[in-house]
XYZ file of C-alpha atoms in Angstrom:
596
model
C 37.852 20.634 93.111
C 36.124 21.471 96.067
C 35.615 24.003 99.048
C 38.508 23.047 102.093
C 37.605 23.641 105.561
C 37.906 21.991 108.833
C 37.546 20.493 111.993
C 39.052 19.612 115.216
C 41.028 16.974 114.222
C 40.423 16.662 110.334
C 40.757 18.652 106.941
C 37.295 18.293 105.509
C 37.045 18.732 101.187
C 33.662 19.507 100.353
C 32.472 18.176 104.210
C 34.505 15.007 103.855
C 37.505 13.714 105.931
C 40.349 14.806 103.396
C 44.091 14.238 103.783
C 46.403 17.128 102.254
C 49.606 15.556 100.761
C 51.170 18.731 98.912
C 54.616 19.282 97.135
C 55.830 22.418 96.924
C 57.607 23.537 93.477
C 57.522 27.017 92.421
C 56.521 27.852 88.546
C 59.664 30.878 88.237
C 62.253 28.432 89.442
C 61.220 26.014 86.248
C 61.227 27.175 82.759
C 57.104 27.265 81.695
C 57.495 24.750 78.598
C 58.300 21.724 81.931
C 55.590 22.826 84.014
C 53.057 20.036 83.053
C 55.526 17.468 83.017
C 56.440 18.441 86.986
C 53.052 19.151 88.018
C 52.391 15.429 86.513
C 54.840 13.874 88.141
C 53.684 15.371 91.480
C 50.354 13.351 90.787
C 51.938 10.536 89.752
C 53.594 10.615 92.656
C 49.877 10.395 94.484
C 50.223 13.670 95.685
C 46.615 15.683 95.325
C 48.073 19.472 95.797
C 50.750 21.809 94.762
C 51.712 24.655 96.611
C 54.133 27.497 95.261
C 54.995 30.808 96.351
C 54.940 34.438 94.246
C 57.756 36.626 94.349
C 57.049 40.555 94.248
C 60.675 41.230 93.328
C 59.963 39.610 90.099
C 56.355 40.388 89.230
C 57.286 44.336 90.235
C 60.851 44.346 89.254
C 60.563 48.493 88.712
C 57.963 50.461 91.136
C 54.210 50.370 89.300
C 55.398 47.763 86.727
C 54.063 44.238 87.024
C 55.151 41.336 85.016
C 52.761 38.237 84.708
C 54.192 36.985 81.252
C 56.246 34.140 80.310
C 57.781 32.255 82.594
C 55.736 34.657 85.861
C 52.455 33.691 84.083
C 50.971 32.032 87.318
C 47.286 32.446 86.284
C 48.605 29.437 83.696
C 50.222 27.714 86.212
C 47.387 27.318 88.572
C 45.277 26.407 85.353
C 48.212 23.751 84.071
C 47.410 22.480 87.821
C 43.574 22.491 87.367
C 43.294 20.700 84.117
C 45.430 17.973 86.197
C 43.355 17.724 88.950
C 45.907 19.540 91.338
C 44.873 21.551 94.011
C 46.576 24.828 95.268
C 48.373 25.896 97.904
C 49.482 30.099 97.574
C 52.185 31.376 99.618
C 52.026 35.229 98.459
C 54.518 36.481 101.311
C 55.095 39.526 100.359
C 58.312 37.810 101.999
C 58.662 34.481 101.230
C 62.305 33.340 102.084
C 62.779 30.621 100.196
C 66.660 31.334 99.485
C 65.766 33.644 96.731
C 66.888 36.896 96.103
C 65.453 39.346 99.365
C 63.305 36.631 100.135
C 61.338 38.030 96.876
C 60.870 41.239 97.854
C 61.984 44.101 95.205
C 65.165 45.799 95.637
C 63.288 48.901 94.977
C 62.149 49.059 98.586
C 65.589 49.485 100.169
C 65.810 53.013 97.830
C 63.492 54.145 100.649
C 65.916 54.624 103.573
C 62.751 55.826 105.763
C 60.455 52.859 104.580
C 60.369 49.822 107.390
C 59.994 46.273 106.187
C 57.532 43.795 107.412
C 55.556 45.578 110.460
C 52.826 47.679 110.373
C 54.493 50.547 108.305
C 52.255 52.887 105.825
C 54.622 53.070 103.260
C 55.089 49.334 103.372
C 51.619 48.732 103.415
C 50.780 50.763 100.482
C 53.465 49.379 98.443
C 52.315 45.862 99.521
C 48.950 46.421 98.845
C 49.528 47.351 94.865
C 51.244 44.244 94.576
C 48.969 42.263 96.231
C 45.613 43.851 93.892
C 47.989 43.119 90.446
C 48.440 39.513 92.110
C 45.308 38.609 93.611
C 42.638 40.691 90.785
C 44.200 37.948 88.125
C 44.173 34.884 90.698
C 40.741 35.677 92.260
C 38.479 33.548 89.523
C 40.913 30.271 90.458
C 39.779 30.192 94.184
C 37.739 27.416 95.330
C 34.653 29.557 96.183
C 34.493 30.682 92.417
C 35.021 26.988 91.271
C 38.902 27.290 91.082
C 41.657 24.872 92.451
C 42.936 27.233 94.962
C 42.522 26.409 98.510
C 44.737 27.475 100.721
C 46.310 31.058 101.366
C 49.237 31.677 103.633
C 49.579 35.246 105.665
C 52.965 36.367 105.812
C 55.474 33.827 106.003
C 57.366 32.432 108.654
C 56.935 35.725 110.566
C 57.343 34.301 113.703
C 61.506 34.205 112.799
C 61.100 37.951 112.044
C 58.306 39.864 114.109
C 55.659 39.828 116.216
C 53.396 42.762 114.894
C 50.162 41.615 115.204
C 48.604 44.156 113.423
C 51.323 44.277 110.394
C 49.745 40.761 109.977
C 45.946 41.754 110.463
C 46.766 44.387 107.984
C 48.254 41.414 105.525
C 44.454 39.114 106.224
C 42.742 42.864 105.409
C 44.195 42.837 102.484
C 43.592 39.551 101.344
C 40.136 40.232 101.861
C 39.631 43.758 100.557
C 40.414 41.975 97.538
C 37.508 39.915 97.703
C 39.320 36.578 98.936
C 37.494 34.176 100.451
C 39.564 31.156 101.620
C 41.275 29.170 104.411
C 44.149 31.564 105.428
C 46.892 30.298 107.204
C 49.942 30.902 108.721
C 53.179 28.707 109.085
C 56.477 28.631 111.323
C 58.439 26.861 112.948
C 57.699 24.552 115.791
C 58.014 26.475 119.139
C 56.480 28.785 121.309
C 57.450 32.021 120.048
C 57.396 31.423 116.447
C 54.138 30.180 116.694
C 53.032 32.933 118.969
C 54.556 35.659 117.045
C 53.660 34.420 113.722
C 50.045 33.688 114.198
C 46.647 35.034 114.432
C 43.655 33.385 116.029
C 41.347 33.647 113.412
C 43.524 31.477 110.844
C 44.932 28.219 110.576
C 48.582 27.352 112.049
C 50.916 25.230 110.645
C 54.567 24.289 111.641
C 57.591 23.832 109.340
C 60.170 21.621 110.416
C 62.535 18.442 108.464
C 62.458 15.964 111.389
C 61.182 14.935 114.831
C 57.747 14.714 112.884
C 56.046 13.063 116.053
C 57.291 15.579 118.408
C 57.080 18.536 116.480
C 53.451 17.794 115.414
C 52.248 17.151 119.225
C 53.551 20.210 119.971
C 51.745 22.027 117.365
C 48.776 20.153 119.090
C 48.852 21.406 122.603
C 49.608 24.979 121.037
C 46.279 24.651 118.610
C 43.763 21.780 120.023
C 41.060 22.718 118.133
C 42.477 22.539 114.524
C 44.046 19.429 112.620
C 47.621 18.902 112.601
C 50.162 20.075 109.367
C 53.415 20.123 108.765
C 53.822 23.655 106.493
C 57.213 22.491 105.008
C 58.914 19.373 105.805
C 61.869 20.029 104.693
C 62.992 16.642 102.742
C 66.882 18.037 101.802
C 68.625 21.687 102.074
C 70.063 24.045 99.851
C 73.845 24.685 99.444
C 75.918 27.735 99.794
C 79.480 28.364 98.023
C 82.023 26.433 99.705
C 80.005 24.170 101.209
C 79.299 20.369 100.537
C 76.085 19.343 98.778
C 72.990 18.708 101.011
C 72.013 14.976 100.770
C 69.677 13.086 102.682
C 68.627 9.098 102.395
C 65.172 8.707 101.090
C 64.462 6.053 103.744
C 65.203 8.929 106.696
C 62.439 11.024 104.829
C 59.649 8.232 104.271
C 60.152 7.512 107.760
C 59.181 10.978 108.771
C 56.506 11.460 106.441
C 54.936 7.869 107.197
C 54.889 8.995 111.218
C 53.075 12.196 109.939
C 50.322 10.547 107.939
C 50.218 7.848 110.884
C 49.427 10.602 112.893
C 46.519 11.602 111.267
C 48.540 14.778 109.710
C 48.548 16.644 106.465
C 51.904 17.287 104.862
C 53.604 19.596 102.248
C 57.077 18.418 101.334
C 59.373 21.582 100.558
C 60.676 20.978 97.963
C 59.319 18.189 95.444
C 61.157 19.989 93.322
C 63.753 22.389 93.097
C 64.413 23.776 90.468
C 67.250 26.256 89.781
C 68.094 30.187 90.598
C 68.447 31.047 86.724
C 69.973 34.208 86.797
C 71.214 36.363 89.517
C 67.637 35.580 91.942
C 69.354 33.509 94.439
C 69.359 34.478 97.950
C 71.645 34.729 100.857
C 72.024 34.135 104.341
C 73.766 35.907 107.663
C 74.429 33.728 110.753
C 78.122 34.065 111.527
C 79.265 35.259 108.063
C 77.449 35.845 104.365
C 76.849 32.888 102.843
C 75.054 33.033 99.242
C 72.995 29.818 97.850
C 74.666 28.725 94.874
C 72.862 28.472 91.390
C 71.138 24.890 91.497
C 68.385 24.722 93.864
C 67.821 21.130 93.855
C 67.244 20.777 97.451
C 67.463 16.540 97.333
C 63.985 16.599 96.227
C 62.477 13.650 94.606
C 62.245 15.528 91.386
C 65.620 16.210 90.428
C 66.709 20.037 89.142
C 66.429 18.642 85.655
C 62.929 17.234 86.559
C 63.499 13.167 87.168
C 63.054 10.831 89.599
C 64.694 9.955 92.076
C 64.782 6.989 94.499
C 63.435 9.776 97.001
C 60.471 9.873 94.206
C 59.807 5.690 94.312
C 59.683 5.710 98.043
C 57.354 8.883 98.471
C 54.596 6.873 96.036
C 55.101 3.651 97.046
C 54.003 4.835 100.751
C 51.492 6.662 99.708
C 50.195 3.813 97.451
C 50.161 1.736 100.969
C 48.514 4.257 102.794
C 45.887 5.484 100.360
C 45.584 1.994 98.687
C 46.288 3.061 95.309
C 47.811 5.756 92.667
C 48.091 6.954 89.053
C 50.174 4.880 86.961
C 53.755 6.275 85.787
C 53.268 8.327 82.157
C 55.377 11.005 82.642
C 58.533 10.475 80.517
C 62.004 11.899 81.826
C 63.823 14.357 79.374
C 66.110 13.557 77.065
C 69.821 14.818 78.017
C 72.847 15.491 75.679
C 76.447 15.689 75.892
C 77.305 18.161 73.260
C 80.928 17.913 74.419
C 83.662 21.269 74.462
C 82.526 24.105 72.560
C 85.486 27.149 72.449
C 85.141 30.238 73.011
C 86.493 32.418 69.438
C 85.791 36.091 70.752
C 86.736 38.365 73.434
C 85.147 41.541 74.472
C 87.018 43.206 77.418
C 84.838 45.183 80.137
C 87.051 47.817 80.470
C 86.595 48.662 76.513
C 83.241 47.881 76.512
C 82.204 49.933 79.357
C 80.631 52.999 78.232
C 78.928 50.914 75.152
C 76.875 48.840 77.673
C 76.357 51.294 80.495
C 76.260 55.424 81.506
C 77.512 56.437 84.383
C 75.679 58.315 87.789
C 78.662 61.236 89.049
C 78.741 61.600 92.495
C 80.929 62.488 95.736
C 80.413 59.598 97.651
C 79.504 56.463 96.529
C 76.114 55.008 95.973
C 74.413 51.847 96.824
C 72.995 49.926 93.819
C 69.423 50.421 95.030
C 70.145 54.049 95.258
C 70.330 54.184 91.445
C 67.835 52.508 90.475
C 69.643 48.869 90.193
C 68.492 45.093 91.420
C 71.012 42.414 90.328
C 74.202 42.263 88.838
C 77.341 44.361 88.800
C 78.579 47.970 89.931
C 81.514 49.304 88.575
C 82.667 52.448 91.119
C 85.646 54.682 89.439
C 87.593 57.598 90.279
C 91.056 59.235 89.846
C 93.801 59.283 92.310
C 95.820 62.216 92.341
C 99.323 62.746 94.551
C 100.971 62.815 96.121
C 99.888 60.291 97.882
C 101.752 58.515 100.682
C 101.785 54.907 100.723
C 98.684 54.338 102.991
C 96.630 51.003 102.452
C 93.220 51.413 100.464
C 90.050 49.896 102.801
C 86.839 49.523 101.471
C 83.791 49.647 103.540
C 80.819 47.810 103.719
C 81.652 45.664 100.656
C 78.745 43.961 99.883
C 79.682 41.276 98.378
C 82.626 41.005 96.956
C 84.752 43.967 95.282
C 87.603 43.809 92.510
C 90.070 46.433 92.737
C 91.980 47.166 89.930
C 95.050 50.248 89.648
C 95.237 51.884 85.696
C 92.960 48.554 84.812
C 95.351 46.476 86.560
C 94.111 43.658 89.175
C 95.100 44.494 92.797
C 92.950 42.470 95.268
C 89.824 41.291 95.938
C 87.490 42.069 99.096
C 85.280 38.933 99.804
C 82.126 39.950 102.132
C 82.641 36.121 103.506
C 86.110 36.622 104.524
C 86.664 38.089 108.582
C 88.691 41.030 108.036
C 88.143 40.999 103.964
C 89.176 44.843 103.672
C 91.771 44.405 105.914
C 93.553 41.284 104.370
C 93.512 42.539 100.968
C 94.101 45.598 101.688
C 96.357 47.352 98.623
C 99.005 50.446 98.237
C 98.898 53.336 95.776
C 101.688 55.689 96.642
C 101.923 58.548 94.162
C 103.904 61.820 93.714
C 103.088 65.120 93.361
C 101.429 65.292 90.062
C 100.980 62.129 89.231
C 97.603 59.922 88.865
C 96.112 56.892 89.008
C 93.214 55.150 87.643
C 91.009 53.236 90.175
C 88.558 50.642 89.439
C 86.649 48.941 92.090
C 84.008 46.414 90.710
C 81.516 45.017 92.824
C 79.076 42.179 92.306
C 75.952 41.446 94.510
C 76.259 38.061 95.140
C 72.546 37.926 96.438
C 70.251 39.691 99.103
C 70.305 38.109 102.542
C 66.704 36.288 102.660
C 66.486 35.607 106.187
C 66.869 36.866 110.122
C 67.962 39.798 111.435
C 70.217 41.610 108.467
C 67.326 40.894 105.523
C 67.453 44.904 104.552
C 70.703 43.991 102.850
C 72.000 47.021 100.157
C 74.156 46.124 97.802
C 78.157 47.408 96.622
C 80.037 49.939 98.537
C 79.890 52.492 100.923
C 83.399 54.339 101.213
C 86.753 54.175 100.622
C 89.742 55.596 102.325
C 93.772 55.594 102.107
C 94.268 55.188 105.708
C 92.511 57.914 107.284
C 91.307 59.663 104.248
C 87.765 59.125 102.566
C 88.114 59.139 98.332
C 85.680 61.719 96.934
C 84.391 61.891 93.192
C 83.488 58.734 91.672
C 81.491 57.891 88.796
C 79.234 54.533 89.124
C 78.389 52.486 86.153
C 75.482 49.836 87.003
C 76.162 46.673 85.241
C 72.622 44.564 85.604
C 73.943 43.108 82.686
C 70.452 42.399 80.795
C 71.321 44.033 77.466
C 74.748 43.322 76.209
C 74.047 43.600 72.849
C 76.294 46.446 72.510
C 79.558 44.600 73.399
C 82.200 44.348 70.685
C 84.272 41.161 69.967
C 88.002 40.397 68.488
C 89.056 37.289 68.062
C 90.354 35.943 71.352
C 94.153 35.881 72.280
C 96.625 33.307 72.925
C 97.343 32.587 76.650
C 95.167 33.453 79.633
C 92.955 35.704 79.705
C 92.682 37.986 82.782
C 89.263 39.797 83.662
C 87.289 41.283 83.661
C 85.994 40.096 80.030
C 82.986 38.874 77.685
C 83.899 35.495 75.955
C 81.596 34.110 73.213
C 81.350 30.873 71.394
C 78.819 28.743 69.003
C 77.590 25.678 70.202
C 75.882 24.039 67.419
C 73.304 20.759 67.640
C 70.471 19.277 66.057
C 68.057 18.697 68.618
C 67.782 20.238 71.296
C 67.568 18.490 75.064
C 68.475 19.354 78.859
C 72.480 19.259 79.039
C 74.932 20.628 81.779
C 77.683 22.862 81.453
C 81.211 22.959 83.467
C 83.794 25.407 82.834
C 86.717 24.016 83.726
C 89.905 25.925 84.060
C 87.682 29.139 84.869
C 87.235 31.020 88.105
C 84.097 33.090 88.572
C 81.208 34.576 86.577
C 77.963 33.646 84.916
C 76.570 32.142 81.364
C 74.063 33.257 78.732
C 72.716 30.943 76.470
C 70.892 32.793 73.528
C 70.270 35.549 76.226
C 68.970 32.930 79.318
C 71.138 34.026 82.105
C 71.739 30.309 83.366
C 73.388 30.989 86.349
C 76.267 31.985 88.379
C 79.694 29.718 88.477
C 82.487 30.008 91.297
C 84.833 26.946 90.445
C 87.308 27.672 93.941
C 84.362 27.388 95.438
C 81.989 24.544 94.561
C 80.333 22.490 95.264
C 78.331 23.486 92.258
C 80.186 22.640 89.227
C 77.783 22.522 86.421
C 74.838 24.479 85.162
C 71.496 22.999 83.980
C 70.800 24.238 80.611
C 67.000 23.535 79.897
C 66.216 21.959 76.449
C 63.497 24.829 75.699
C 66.541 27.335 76.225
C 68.454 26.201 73.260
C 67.454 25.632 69.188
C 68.409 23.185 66.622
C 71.510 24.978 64.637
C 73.110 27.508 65.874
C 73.360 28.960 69.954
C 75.366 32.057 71.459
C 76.739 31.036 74.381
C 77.617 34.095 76.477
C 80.420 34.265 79.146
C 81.541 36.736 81.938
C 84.467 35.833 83.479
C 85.266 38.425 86.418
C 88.652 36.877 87.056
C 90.233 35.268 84.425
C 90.625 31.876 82.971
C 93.621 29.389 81.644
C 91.021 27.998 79.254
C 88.651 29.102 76.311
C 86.417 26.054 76.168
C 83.710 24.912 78.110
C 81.804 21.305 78.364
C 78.789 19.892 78.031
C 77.570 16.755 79.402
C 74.800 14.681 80.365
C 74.897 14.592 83.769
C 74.984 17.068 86.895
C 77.719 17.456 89.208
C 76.893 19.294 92.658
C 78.630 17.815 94.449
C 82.553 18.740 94.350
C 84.906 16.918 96.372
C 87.560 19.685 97.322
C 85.351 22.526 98.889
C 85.950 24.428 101.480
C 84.866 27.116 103.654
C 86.471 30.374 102.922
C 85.475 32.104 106.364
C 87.514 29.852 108.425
């Protein structure tokens, strides 16, 4: 490892001419028992760096409480990367996009209503700056200057697609060095004029993100910053997929092509993503152009590392280029995992969420109702309940600011469904309680954050509901009952029914094996809902949707004998078995957008 700096025209490692060919994979997207394995295969691909980003929302998923354990351990990451001979590239945000959840900032902010995101704002700052002294006091040792592996540091991210507050990102480079950081800093966004104005500071590198027009994009860059050598930030080799959307491909000639021009050009590169990985969980993100549309689980992004870690022809290309270029690199070792078709495994036991309510959450009491964030909740579920009393004339129920899609259920009976995605969701689904003088009703309404927008103009994005009327008049008195659903170990099971099963419910099953290897999991014949695997939230399904229609199950995630297999189904299903196979399928045939 060595000190980077550089030059007019040229990265120089330790005062030598130095190309940077980075891949970008981030260490809480891919369970910690694979990270050697992908970080070797980056080499092997002739690749010399690694760059990942840290998300706050994860490491401070509660205000004051930091996680660096497990799979969030990224002091061993870095070192995994070291002891390969990997240099790093850190992309700390405190926003950091990268269709996760918020862009990776904690929900815990949006509690705040006062608080302002991303600018030069006290309270933002001083939250910022805790983070940033848990993150960077256990990093510090690995930079370069104290003999580490870590080289770069990025300020901000992409802020020139958010801001222009030149001191918010002074305040960010302050920080950075009040913490006794001593490295390049840079900053990266995309490839015009006031991107690269806004998102920039004159003391610190500039980079430009982009997934084509290499040539143009990086001459541009040039003319805008002369006296620095050119980089592409994030070339951008595939794209990530929304529900009801086809899956993002992209020819691996089309992406050698680019990346050939680039290194032609005399140009450092880091390819977003080498590899994916997948949203495990409820972390994906979200994004707002003309509608909400939230990533789906699998964030394989056409990379030439597959989700489940292998090569791809993507992969062969990449190294055989470089191998042209550079004149040689490291010989293939790196063994792809094993993968299993366990086949259908039923589901025996049922446990109802209307049953099980109160035995796996308490409930807030309020007049109006409450955003998750204002209870103290990040991911998952919100259950909103009150009693309607007549009489009551047959006016239609609208919700408000569903966010992101609401179940609404009379006397624990399903009525309609608001869909954030839909134009005119409240409207179109819009139900009818009449009642008489005396009599009542039981309402439901359950609401499911299907991820935080992570981009543009509508990032501060709260989650659930904000009102309900019948027609004219607001509904007052409802109990809320957050539903992360983390601990569900208080659910109780019966042996599940004949026929089909309507939702909300908890279905479990046994799959049993011997060894255990990566496998993928399709639930045919259900609707919507996510899987735990002896208590690894996989992911989310949404069979209408696609085009996602299996989940990777990791090898380290399961045990020889016996595993619990975990399923909420919000909606019901026709079947009580699911499958596993050996192979992925993201790409579904008969998806469509729902917004249209």
């Amino acid at each position: 490892m060595g000190i980077l700096t550089y030059n007019r025209d040229t990265f120089l490692m330790d005062g030598r001419p130095y190309t940077i060919l980075s891949g970008a994979m981030h260490y809480f997207r891919i369970p910690r028992e694979y990270w050697y394995d992908r970080l070797l295969k980056l080499k092997e691909c002739g690749f010399n760096t690694v760059e990942t980003y840290t998300p706050w929302n994860l490491h401070e998923p509660t205000e004051g409480t930091f996680d660096f354990t497990g799979n969030l351990d990224i002091v061993s990451f870095v070192e995994t990367a070291k002891e390969l001979g990997l240099s790093v590239i850190l992309r700390p945000g405190p926003y950091i996009c990268a269709e996760f959840e918020f862009g990776g900032l904690p929900a815990w902010l949006l509690a705040d209503k006062d608080l302002q995101l991303r600018c030069d704002d006290a309270v933002f700052l001083s939250r910022m700056r805790r983070y940033y002294t848990e993150l960077l006091t256990r990093l510090r040792p690995f930079f370069a200057v104290n003999g580490g592996n870590i080289v770069m540091l990025q300020v901000e991210n992409e802020y020139g697609s958010f801001g222009n507050d030149k001191a918010y990102l002074r305040a960010v480079l302050d920080i950075y060095r009040q913490n006794g950081i001593d490295c390049l800093f840079f900053t990266s966004d995309g490839p015009n004029a006031t991107m690269l104005t806004g998102g920039s500071l004159p003391d610190c590198l500039a980079v430009a993100n982009f997934g084509s027009k290499a040539r143009q994009n990086l001459s541009y860059l040039k003319t805008i910053r002369p006296d620095q050598p050119m980089m592409c930030g994030e070339f951008w080799c595939g794209w990530f997929d929304h529900w009801f959307e086809e899956h993002h491909v992209r020819p691996a000639k089309e992406i050698t092509d680019e990346f050939a021009d680039m290194l032609e050009m005399g140009a450092s590169v880091n390819l977003y993503m080498f590899h994916g990985g997948t949203n495990f969980g409820f972390t994906n993100g979200a994004n707002y152009d003309k509608y909400y549309a939230p990533t789906v689980t699998s964030y394989d992004y056409n990379a030439p590392l597959s989700e489940a870690g292998d090569r791809t022809e993507t992969y062969y290309a990449l190294r055989e280029l470089i191998r042209s270029r550079f004149g040689s690199v490291p010989e293939l070792t790196a063994q792809e995992s094993k993968k299993a078709a366990y086949g259908v495994v039923s589901l025996t036991e049922a446990a109802p969420l209307f049953e099980n309510l109160e035995k796996i959450s308490s409930p807030h009491h309020a007049p109006t109702m409450r955003w998750m964030e204002d209870i103290g909740q990040r991911f998952g579920y919100i259950l909103y309940r009150t009693e309607l009393r007549g009489p009551m004339d047959g006016w239609p129920l609208r919700a408000e600011a569903v966010h992101d899609r609401a179940q609404l259920f009379v006397n624990r009976e399903a009525r309609g469904v608001f869909e954030r995605w839909v134009p005119d969701s409240e409207e179109k689904a819009a139900i009818s309680v009449p009642l008489s003088e005396g009599e009542t009703a039981e309402l439901s309404i359950l609401v499911e954050n299907m991820g935080r927008v992570n981009y543009g103009p509508k990032l501060l994005d709260r989650k659930g509901m904000q009102g309900l009327r019948s027609g004219v008049q607001y509904q007052f008195g409802w109990e809320m009952y957050p539903l992360p659903m983390e601990d569900l170990s208080g659910l109780s099971f019966r042996p599940v029914s004949n026929g089909p099963l309507t939702g909300p419910v908890f279905l479990r099953g046994t799959l049993e094996i011997e060894e255990p290897a990566d496998t993928f999991l399709s639930l045919p014949g259900f609707t919507k809902g996510f899987v735990k695997i002896n208590g690894h939230n996989i992911g989310r399904y949404f069979n209408p949707a696609g085009p996602q229609k299996t989940l990777y199950v990791p090898a380290p995630f399961l045990r020889a004998g016996k595993n619990e297999i975990l399923v909420f189904e919000s909606d019901g299903t026709l079947r009580k078995d699911l499958l596993f196979s050996d192979k992925p399928e993201l790409s579904a045939p008969d998806c469509h957008k729902k917004n249209s």
